């Protein structure tokens, strides 16, 4: 009886360890996936190539200073490409 109990506890301990490792791996994969989605969303912010961006940290945008360089600016209706961005796009 004592050996059967000891064998059962070993199996339960191994299952708990492997379950914990599996949950850790799944959590890492989901975390990477969320990070990729977040980075893609942040890279779609067009403010860096807008002609209204000032380049000054105190006033980032002369049209929408409160939402500039944030996720709110992804679909900005006042976006106009700067001259340098326009020239790069036409010479490629």
PDB file of N, CA, C and O in Angstrom, residues 24-92:
ATOM      1  N   UNK A  24       2.994  27.704 -18.899  1.00  0.00           N
ATOM      2  CA  UNK A  24       4.012  28.738 -19.077  1.00  0.00           C
ATOM      3  C   UNK A  24       4.317  28.953 -20.554  1.00  0.00           C
ATOM      4  O   UNK A  24       4.404  30.089 -21.026  1.00  0.00           O
ATOM      5  N   UNK A  25       4.460  27.868 -21.312  1.00  0.00           N
ATOM      6  CA  UNK A  25       4.746  27.982 -22.745  1.00  0.00           C
ATOM      7  C   UNK A  25       3.575  28.636 -23.475  1.00  0.00           C
ATOM      8  O   UNK A  25       3.761  29.515 -24.320  1.00  0.00           O
ATOM      9  N   UNK A  26       2.350  28.234 -23.150  1.00  0.00           N
ATOM     10  CA  UNK A  26       1.169  28.832 -23.779  1.00  0.00           C
ATOM     11  C   UNK A  26       1.088  30.318 -23.458  1.00  0.00           C
ATOM     12  O   UNK A  26       0.793  31.143 -24.329  1.00  0.00           O
ATOM     13  N   UNK A  27       1.376  30.687 -22.210  1.00  0.00           N
ATOM     14  CA  UNK A  27       1.357  32.094 -21.820  1.00  0.00           C
ATOM     15  C   UNK A  27       2.422  32.894 -22.569  1.00  0.00           C
ATOM     16  O   UNK A  27       2.178  34.023 -22.984  1.00  0.00           O
ATOM     17  N   UNK A  28       3.594  32.316 -22.774  1.00  0.00           N
ATOM     18  CA  UNK A  28       4.648  33.000 -23.538  1.00  0.00           C
ATOM     19  C   UNK A  28       4.230  33.215 -24.985  1.00  0.00           C
ATOM     20  O   UNK A  28       4.441  34.290 -25.550  1.00  0.00           O
ATOM     21  N   UNK A  29       3.622  32.205 -25.585  1.00  0.00           N
ATOM     22  CA  UNK A  29       3.174  32.324 -26.972  1.00  0.00           C
ATOM     23  C   UNK A  29       2.100  33.399 -27.098  1.00  0.00           C
ATOM     24  O   UNK A  29       2.142  34.239 -28.009  1.00  0.00           O
ATOM     25  N   UNK A  30       1.137  33.407 -26.194  1.00  0.00           N
ATOM     26  CA  UNK A  30       0.083  34.416 -26.237  1.00  0.00           C
ATOM     27  C   UNK A  30       0.637  35.814 -25.987  1.00  0.00           C
ATOM     28  O   UNK A  30       0.182  36.792 -26.589  1.00  0.00           O
ATOM     29  N   UNK A  31       1.622  35.926 -25.130  1.00  0.00           N
ATOM     30  CA  UNK A  31       2.239  37.223 -24.851  1.00  0.00           C
ATOM     31  C   UNK A  31       2.965  37.756 -26.087  1.00  0.00           C
ATOM     32  O   UNK A  31       2.870  38.944 -26.406  1.00  0.00           O
ATOM     33  N   UNK A  32       3.673  36.889 -26.784  1.00  0.00           N
ATOM     34  CA  UNK A  32       4.358  37.308 -28.010  1.00  0.00           C
ATOM     35  C   UNK A  32       3.340  37.732 -29.060  1.00  0.00           C
ATOM     36  O   UNK A  32       3.516  38.739 -29.744  1.00  0.00           O
ATOM     37  N   UNK A  33       2.258  36.990 -29.175  1.00  0.00           N
ATOM     38  CA  UNK A  33       1.214  37.329 -30.147  1.00  0.00           C
ATOM     39  C   UNK A  33       0.598  38.700 -29.836  1.00  0.00           C
ATOM     40  O   UNK A  33       0.402  39.517 -30.737  1.00  0.00           O
ATOM     41  N   UNK A  34       0.310  38.963 -28.555  1.00  0.00           N
ATOM     42  CA  UNK A  34      -0.234  40.277 -28.176  1.00  0.00           C
ATOM     43  C   UNK A  34       0.767  41.390 -28.452  1.00  0.00           C
ATOM     44  O   UNK A  34       0.394  42.481 -28.885  1.00  0.00           O
ATOM     45  N   UNK A  35       2.037  41.125 -28.226  1.00  0.00           N
ATOM     46  CA  UNK A  35       3.068  42.127 -28.490  1.00  0.00           C
ATOM     47  C   UNK A  35       3.173  42.441 -29.970  1.00  0.00           C
ATOM     48  O   UNK A  35       3.315  43.610 -30.354  1.00  0.00           O
ATOM     49  N   UNK A  36       3.084  41.430 -30.812  1.00  0.00           N
ATOM     50  CA  UNK A  36       3.156  41.649 -32.260  1.00  0.00           C
ATOM     51  C   UNK A  36       1.970  42.483 -32.729  1.00  0.00           C
ATOM     52  O   UNK A  36       2.128  43.415 -33.518  1.00  0.00           O
ATOM     53  N   UNK A  37       0.782  42.185 -32.229  1.00  0.00           N
ATOM     54  CA  UNK A  37      -0.405  42.956 -32.603  1.00  0.00           C
ATOM     55  C   UNK A  37      -0.259  44.407 -32.150  1.00  0.00           C
ATOM     56  O   UNK A  37      -0.570  45.337 -32.900  1.00  0.00           O
ATOM     57  N   UNK A  38       0.245  44.606 -30.951  1.00  0.00           N
ATOM     58  CA  UNK A  38       0.428  45.958 -30.433  1.00  0.00           C
ATOM     59  C   UNK A  38       1.460  46.736 -31.241  1.00  0.00           C
ATOM     60  O   UNK A  38       1.248  47.910 -31.568  1.00  0.00           O
ATOM     61  N   UNK A  39       2.554  46.105 -31.601  1.00  0.00           N
ATOM     62  CA  UNK A  39       3.591  46.781 -32.382  1.00  0.00           C
ATOM     63  C   UNK A  39       3.082  47.124 -33.773  1.00  0.00           C
ATOM     64  O   UNK A  39       3.332  48.219 -34.286  1.00  0.00           O
ATOM     65  N   UNK A  40       2.315  46.229 -34.391  1.00  0.00           N
ATOM     66  CA  UNK A  40       1.740  46.530 -35.706  1.00  0.00           C
ATOM     67  C   UNK A  40       0.804  47.726 -35.630  1.00  0.00           C
ATOM     68  O   UNK A  40       0.773  48.564 -36.530  1.00  0.00           O
ATOM     69  N   UNK A  41       0.001  47.788 -34.567  1.00  0.00           N
ATOM     70  CA  UNK A  41      -0.923  48.905 -34.398  1.00  0.00           C
ATOM     71  C   UNK A  41      -0.149  50.211 -34.194  1.00  0.00           C
ATOM     72  O   UNK A  41      -0.495  51.248 -34.758  1.00  0.00           O
ATOM     73  N   UNK A  42       0.922  50.165 -33.424  1.00  0.00           N
ATOM     74  CA  UNK A  42       1.704  51.374 -33.183  1.00  0.00           C
ATOM     75  C   UNK A  42       2.468  51.818 -34.428  1.00  0.00           C
ATOM     76  O   UNK A  42       2.684  53.017 -34.633  1.00  0.00           O
ATOM     77  N   UNK A  43       2.865  50.881 -35.275  1.00  0.00           N
ATOM     78  CA  UNK A  43       3.570  51.244 -36.500  1.00  0.00           C
ATOM     79  C   UNK A  43       2.642  51.826 -37.554  1.00  0.00           C
ATOM     80  O   UNK A  43       3.107  52.358 -38.558  1.00  0.00           O
ATOM     81  N   UNK A  44       1.342  51.730 -37.334  1.00  0.00           N
ATOM     82  CA  UNK A  44       0.404  52.310 -38.291  1.00  0.00           C
ATOM     83  C   UNK A  44       0.066  53.765 -37.972  1.00  0.00           C
ATOM     84  O   UNK A  44      -0.734  54.366 -38.674  1.00  0.00           O
ATOM     85  N   UNK A  45       0.678  54.339 -36.953  1.00  0.00           N
ATOM     86  CA  UNK A  45       0.463  55.742 -36.620  1.00  0.00           C
ATOM     87  C   UNK A  45       1.241  56.592 -37.628  1.00  0.00           C
ATOM     88  O   UNK A  45       2.455  56.496 -37.722  1.00  0.00           O
ATOM     89  N   UNK A  46       0.556  57.436 -38.395  1.00  0.00           N
ATOM     90  CA  UNK A  46       1.215  58.152 -39.487  1.00  0.00           C
ATOM     91  C   UNK A  46       1.869  59.473 -39.083  1.00  0.00           C
ATOM     92  O   UNK A  46       2.385  60.181 -39.950  1.00  0.00           O
ATOM     93  N   UNK A  47       1.867  59.820 -37.839  1.00  0.00           N
ATOM     94  CA  UNK A  47       2.305  61.158 -37.418  1.00  0.00           C
ATOM     95  C   UNK A  47       3.753  61.484 -37.779  1.00  0.00           C
ATOM     96  O   UNK A  47       4.079  62.637 -38.040  1.00  0.00           O
ATOM     97  N   UNK A  48       4.622  60.514 -37.794  1.00  0.00           N
ATOM     98  CA  UNK A  48       6.036  60.786 -38.047  1.00  0.00           C
ATOM     99  C   UNK A  48       6.276  61.320 -39.453  1.00  0.00           C
ATOM    100  O   UNK A  48       7.235  62.056 -39.681  1.00  0.00           O
ATOM    101  N   UNK A  49       5.403  60.984 -40.389  1.00  0.00           N
ATOM    102  CA  UNK A  49       5.583  61.457 -41.756  1.00  0.00           C
ATOM    103  C   UNK A  49       4.558  62.519 -42.153  1.00  0.00           C
ATOM    104  O   UNK A  49       4.338  62.760 -43.328  1.00  0.00           O
ATOM    105  N   UNK A  50       3.957  63.163 -41.181  1.00  0.00           N
ATOM    106  CA  UNK A  50       2.948  64.194 -41.443  1.00  0.00           C
ATOM    107  C   UNK A  50       3.603  65.572 -41.477  1.00  0.00           C
ATOM    108  O   UNK A  50       4.556  65.854 -40.739  1.00  0.00           O
ATOM    109  N   UNK A  51       3.073  66.434 -42.320  1.00  0.00           N
ATOM    110  CA  UNK A  51       3.656  67.777 -42.421  1.00  0.00           C
ATOM    111  C   UNK A  51       3.293  68.647 -41.216  1.00  0.00           C
ATOM    112  O   UNK A  51       3.929  69.676 -40.991  1.00  0.00           O
ATOM    113  N   UNK A  52       2.278  68.259 -40.450  1.00  0.00           N
ATOM    114  CA  UNK A  52       1.887  69.038 -39.269  1.00  0.00           C
ATOM    115  C   UNK A  52       2.662  68.644 -38.016  1.00  0.00           C
ATOM    116  O   UNK A  52       2.527  69.288 -36.985  1.00  0.00           O
ATOM    117  N   UNK A  53       3.441  67.590 -38.079  1.00  0.00           N
ATOM    118  CA  UNK A  53       4.272  67.201 -36.935  1.00  0.00           C
ATOM    119  C   UNK A  53       5.394  68.214 -36.781  1.00  0.00           C
ATOM    120  O   UNK A  53       6.078  68.562 -37.743  1.00  0.00           O
ATOM    121  N   UNK A  54       5.570  68.702 -35.575  1.00  0.00           N
ATOM    122  CA  UNK A  54       6.525  69.784 -35.349  1.00  0.00           C
ATOM    123  C   UNK A  54       7.926  69.298 -35.012  1.00  0.00           C
ATOM    124  O   UNK A  54       8.883  70.034 -35.206  1.00  0.00           O
ATOM    125  N   UNK A  55       8.059  68.107 -34.473  1.00  0.00           N
ATOM    126  CA  UNK A  55       9.371  67.628 -34.055  1.00  0.00           C
ATOM    127  C   UNK A  55       9.766  68.121 -32.676  1.00  0.00           C
ATOM    128  O   UNK A  55      10.861  67.856 -32.205  1.00  0.00           O
ATOM    129  N   UNK A  56       8.880  68.831 -32.011  1.00  0.00           N
ATOM    130  CA  UNK A  56       9.136  69.350 -30.668  1.00  0.00           C
ATOM    131  C   UNK A  56       8.310  68.534 -29.677  1.00  0.00           C
ATOM    132  O   UNK A  56       7.134  68.261 -29.916  1.00  0.00           O
ATOM    133  N   UNK A  57       8.890  68.132 -28.569  1.00  0.00           N
ATOM    134  CA  UNK A  57       8.175  67.308 -27.613  1.00  0.00           C
ATOM    135  C   UNK A  57       7.084  68.087 -26.877  1.00  0.00           C
ATOM    136  O   UNK A  57       6.162  67.496 -26.328  1.00  0.00           O
ATOM    137  N   UNK A  58       7.160  69.405 -26.864  1.00  0.00           N
ATOM    138  CA  UNK A  58       6.140  70.195 -26.175  1.00  0.00           C
ATOM    139  C   UNK A  58       4.876  70.352 -27.001  1.00  0.00           C
ATOM    140  O   UNK A  58       3.776  70.385 -26.474  1.00  0.00           O
ATOM    141  N   UNK A  59       5.010  70.460 -28.312  1.00  0.00           N
ATOM    142  CA  UNK A  59       3.867  70.549 -29.221  1.00  0.00           C
ATOM    143  C   UNK A  59       4.146  69.587 -30.365  1.00  0.00           C
ATOM    144  O   UNK A  59       4.827  69.924 -31.328  1.00  0.00           O
ATOM    145  N   UNK A  60       3.619  68.389 -30.251  1.00  0.00           N
ATOM    146  CA  UNK A  60       3.938  67.356 -31.231  1.00  0.00           C
ATOM    147  C   UNK A  60       3.253  67.598 -32.569  1.00  0.00           C
ATOM    148  O   UNK A  60       3.805  67.294 -33.613  1.00  0.00           O
ATOM    149  N   UNK A  61       2.040  68.131 -32.544  1.00  0.00           N
ATOM    150  CA  UNK A  61       1.283  68.358 -33.771  1.00  0.00           C
ATOM    151  C   UNK A  61       0.570  69.697 -33.649  1.00  0.00           C
ATOM    152  O   UNK A  61      -0.016  70.009 -32.617  1.00  0.00           O
ATOM    153  N   UNK A  62       0.604  70.457 -34.717  1.00  0.00           N
ATOM    154  CA  UNK A  62      -0.033  71.769 -34.659  1.00  0.00           C
ATOM    155  C   UNK A  62      -1.543  71.702 -34.893  1.00  0.00           C
ATOM    156  O   UNK A  62      -2.250  72.653 -34.602  1.00  0.00           O
ATOM    157  N   UNK A  63      -2.064  70.587 -35.372  1.00  0.00           N
ATOM    158  CA  UNK A  63      -3.504  70.457 -35.619  1.00  0.00           C
ATOM    159  C   UNK A  63      -4.196  69.708 -34.476  1.00  0.00           C
ATOM    160  O   UNK A  63      -5.222  70.153 -33.975  1.00  0.00           O
ATOM    161  N   UNK A  64      -3.639  68.579 -34.076  1.00  0.00           N
ATOM    162  CA  UNK A  64      -4.211  67.763 -32.993  1.00  0.00           C
ATOM    163  C   UNK A  64      -3.140  67.502 -31.932  1.00  0.00           C
ATOM    164  O   UNK A  64      -2.581  66.405 -31.858  1.00  0.00           O
ATOM    165  N   UNK A  65      -2.850  68.459 -31.081  1.00  0.00           N
ATOM    166  CA  UNK A  65      -1.744  68.280 -30.129  1.00  0.00           C
ATOM    167  C   UNK A  65      -2.015  67.239 -29.042  1.00  0.00           C
ATOM    168  O   UNK A  65      -1.083  66.647 -28.515  1.00  0.00           O
ATOM    169  N   UNK A  66      -3.272  66.969 -28.725  1.00  0.00           N
ATOM    170  CA  UNK A  66      -3.543  66.018 -27.638  1.00  0.00           C
ATOM    171  C   UNK A  66      -3.523  64.572 -28.105  1.00  0.00           C
ATOM    172  O   UNK A  66      -3.254  63.679 -27.320  1.00  0.00           O
ATOM    173  N   UNK A  67      -3.816  64.332 -29.369  1.00  0.00           N
ATOM    174  CA  UNK A  67      -3.861  62.951 -29.846  1.00  0.00           C
ATOM    175  C   UNK A  67      -2.690  62.581 -30.755  1.00  0.00           C
ATOM    176  O   UNK A  67      -2.656  61.482 -31.294  1.00  0.00           O
ATOM    177  N   UNK A  68      -1.748  63.467 -30.918  1.00  0.00           N
ATOM    178  CA  UNK A  68      -0.617  63.197 -31.818  1.00  0.00           C
ATOM    179  C   UNK A  68       0.246  62.069 -31.272  1.00  0.00           C
ATOM    180  O   UNK A  68       0.466  61.952 -30.070  1.00  0.00           O
ATOM    181  N   UNK A  69       0.719  61.230 -32.172  1.00  0.00           N
ATOM    182  CA  UNK A  69       1.595  60.103 -31.868  1.00  0.00           C
ATOM    183  C   UNK A  69       0.960  59.126 -30.879  1.00  0.00           C
ATOM    184  O   UNK A  69       1.656  58.484 -30.110  1.00  0.00           O
ATOM    185  N   UNK A  70      -0.355  59.014 -30.882  1.00  0.00           N
ATOM    186  CA  UNK A  70      -1.060  58.044 -30.048  1.00  0.00           C
ATOM    187  C   UNK A  70      -1.927  57.178 -30.953  1.00  0.00           C
ATOM    188  O   UNK A  70      -2.022  57.404 -32.157  1.00  0.00           O
ATOM    189  N   UNK A  71      -2.582  56.198 -30.361  1.00  0.00           N
ATOM    190  CA  UNK A  71      -3.436  55.315 -31.151  1.00  0.00           C
ATOM    191  C   UNK A  71      -4.649  56.047 -31.713  1.00  0.00           C
ATOM    192  O   UNK A  71      -5.257  55.592 -32.675  1.00  0.00           O
ATOM    193  N   UNK A  72      -5.018  57.163 -31.116  1.00  0.00           N
ATOM    194  CA  UNK A  72      -6.128  57.952 -31.636  1.00  0.00           C
ATOM    195  C   UNK A  72      -5.791  58.553 -33.000  1.00  0.00           C
ATOM    196  O   UNK A  72      -6.680  58.875 -33.767  1.00  0.00           O
ATOM    197  N   UNK A  73      -4.526  58.694 -33.320  1.00  0.00           N
ATOM    198  CA  UNK A  73      -4.102  59.340 -34.553  1.00  0.00           C
ATOM    199  C   UNK A  73      -3.978  58.383 -35.730  1.00  0.00           C
ATOM    200  O   UNK A  73      -3.580  58.800 -36.817  1.00  0.00           O
ATOM    201  N   UNK A  74      -4.343  57.129 -35.557  1.00  0.00           N
ATOM    202  CA  UNK A  74      -4.191  56.166 -36.647  1.00  0.00           C
ATOM    203  C   UNK A  74      -5.044  56.562 -37.849  1.00  0.00           C
ATOM    204  O   UNK A  74      -4.605  56.508 -38.986  1.00  0.00           O
ATOM    205  N   UNK A  75      -6.245  56.990 -37.611  1.00  0.00           N
ATOM    206  CA  UNK A  75      -7.152  57.380 -38.698  1.00  0.00           C
ATOM    207  C   UNK A  75      -7.362  58.896 -38.704  1.00  0.00           C
ATOM    208  O   UNK A  75      -8.493  59.370 -38.803  1.00  0.00           O
ATOM    209  N   UNK A  76      -6.303  59.642 -38.633  1.00  0.00           N
ATOM    210  CA  UNK A  76      -6.383  61.097 -38.604  1.00  0.00           C
ATOM    211  C   UNK A  76      -6.836  61.613 -39.979  1.00  0.00           C
ATOM    212  O   UNK A  76      -6.241  61.316 -41.009  1.00  0.00           O
ATOM    213  N   UNK A  77      -7.898  62.415 -39.981  1.00  0.00           N
ATOM    214  CA  UNK A  77      -8.436  62.944 -41.233  1.00  0.00           C
ATOM    215  C   UNK A  77      -7.635  64.126 -41.752  1.00  0.00           C
ATOM    216  O   UNK A  77      -7.751  64.489 -42.922  1.00  0.00           O
ATOM    217  N   UNK A  78      -6.816  64.709 -40.909  1.00  0.00           N
ATOM    218  CA  UNK A  78      -6.016  65.867 -41.316  1.00  0.00           C
ATOM    219  C   UNK A  78      -4.599  65.480 -41.733  1.00  0.00           C
ATOM    220  O   UNK A  78      -3.768  66.361 -41.931  1.00  0.00           O
ATOM    221  N   UNK A  79      -4.319  64.214 -41.875  1.00  0.00           N
ATOM    222  CA  UNK A  79      -2.974  63.774 -42.241  1.00  0.00           C
ATOM    223  C   UNK A  79      -2.627  64.258 -43.643  1.00  0.00           C
ATOM    224  O   UNK A  79      -3.396  64.121 -44.591  1.00  0.00           O
ATOM    225  N   UNK A  80      -1.455  64.848 -43.735  1.00  0.00           N
ATOM    226  CA  UNK A  80      -0.903  65.261 -45.030  1.00  0.00           C
ATOM    227  C   UNK A  80       0.578  64.900 -45.006  1.00  0.00           C
ATOM    228  O   UNK A  80       1.297  65.291 -44.088  1.00  0.00           O
ATOM    229  N   UNK A  81       1.050  64.147 -45.993  1.00  0.00           N
ATOM    230  CA  UNK A  81       2.459  63.744 -45.965  1.00  0.00           C
ATOM    231  C   UNK A  81       3.385  64.948 -46.079  1.00  0.00           C
ATOM    232  O   UNK A  81       3.095  65.908 -46.777  1.00  0.00           O
ATOM    233  N   UNK A  82       4.488  64.858 -45.362  1.00  0.00           N
ATOM    234  CA  UNK A  82       5.450  65.959 -45.425  1.00  0.00           C
ATOM    235  C   UNK A  82       6.153  65.935 -46.768  1.00  0.00           C
ATOM    236  O   UNK A  82       6.095  64.957 -47.513  1.00  0.00           O
ATOM    237  N   UNK A  83       6.831  67.008 -47.094  1.00  0.00           N
ATOM    238  CA  UNK A  83       7.506  67.132 -48.395  1.00  0.00           C
ATOM    239  C   UNK A  83       8.576  66.055 -48.575  1.00  0.00           C
ATOM    240  O   UNK A  83       8.708  65.463 -49.631  1.00  0.00           O
ATOM    241  N   UNK A  84       9.326  65.757 -47.524  1.00  0.00           N
ATOM    242  CA  UNK A  84      10.379  64.747 -47.608  1.00  0.00           C
ATOM    243  C   UNK A  84       9.781  63.363 -47.861  1.00  0.00           C
ATOM    244  O   UNK A  84      10.301  62.582 -48.646  1.00  0.00           O
ATOM    245  N   UNK A  85       8.658  63.056 -47.196  1.00  0.00           N
ATOM    246  CA  UNK A  85       8.005  61.772 -47.399  1.00  0.00           C
ATOM    247  C   UNK A  85       7.456  61.674 -48.808  1.00  0.00           C
ATOM    248  O   UNK A  85       7.551  60.641 -49.459  1.00  0.00           O
ATOM    249  N   UNK A  86       6.900  62.750 -49.308  1.00  0.00           N
ATOM    250  CA  UNK A  86       6.343  62.756 -50.658  1.00  0.00           C
ATOM    251  C   UNK A  86       7.448  62.556 -51.694  1.00  0.00           C
ATOM    252  O   UNK A  86       7.293  61.803 -52.642  1.00  0.00           O
ATOM    253  N   UNK A  87       8.588  63.188 -51.484  1.00  0.00           N
ATOM    254  CA  UNK A  87       9.689  63.045 -52.431  1.00  0.00           C
ATOM    255  C   UNK A  87      10.264  61.636 -52.414  1.00  0.00           C
ATOM    256  O   UNK A  87      10.613  61.086 -53.445  1.00  0.00           O
ATOM    257  N   UNK A  88      10.367  61.033 -51.243  1.00  0.00           N
ATOM    258  CA  UNK A  88      10.866  59.661 -51.145  1.00  0.00           C
ATOM    259  C   UNK A  88       9.941  58.704 -51.870  1.00  0.00           C
ATOM    260  O   UNK A  88      10.382  57.775 -52.537  1.00  0.00           O
ATOM    261  N   UNK A  89       8.637  58.913 -51.765  1.00  0.00           N
ATOM    262  CA  UNK A  89       7.679  58.014 -52.396  1.00  0.00           C
ATOM    263  C   UNK A  89       7.684  58.160 -53.916  1.00  0.00           C
ATOM    264  O   UNK A  89       7.479  57.189 -54.628  1.00  0.00           O
ATOM    265  N   UNK A  90       7.950  59.354 -54.430  1.00  0.00           N
ATOM    266  CA  UNK A  90       7.899  59.546 -55.888  1.00  0.00           C
ATOM    267  C   UNK A  90       9.190  59.123 -56.566  1.00  0.00           C
ATOM    268  O   UNK A  90       9.188  58.788 -57.742  1.00  0.00           O
ATOM    269  N   UNK A  91      10.317  59.137 -55.885  1.00  0.00           N
ATOM    270  CA  UNK A  91      11.585  58.782 -56.486  1.00  0.00           C
ATOM    271  C   UNK A  91      11.914  57.307 -56.397  1.00  0.00           C
ATOM    272  O   UNK A  91      12.925  56.872 -56.881  1.00  0.00           O
ATOM    273  N   UNK A  92      11.101  56.509 -55.775  1.00  0.00           N
ATOM    274  CA  UNK A  92      11.365  55.070 -55.670  1.00  0.00           C
ATOM    275  C   UNK A  92      10.969  54.339 -56.901  1.00  0.00           C
ATOM    276  O   UNK A  92      10.253  54.525 -57.704  1.00  0.00           O
TER     277      UNK A  92
END
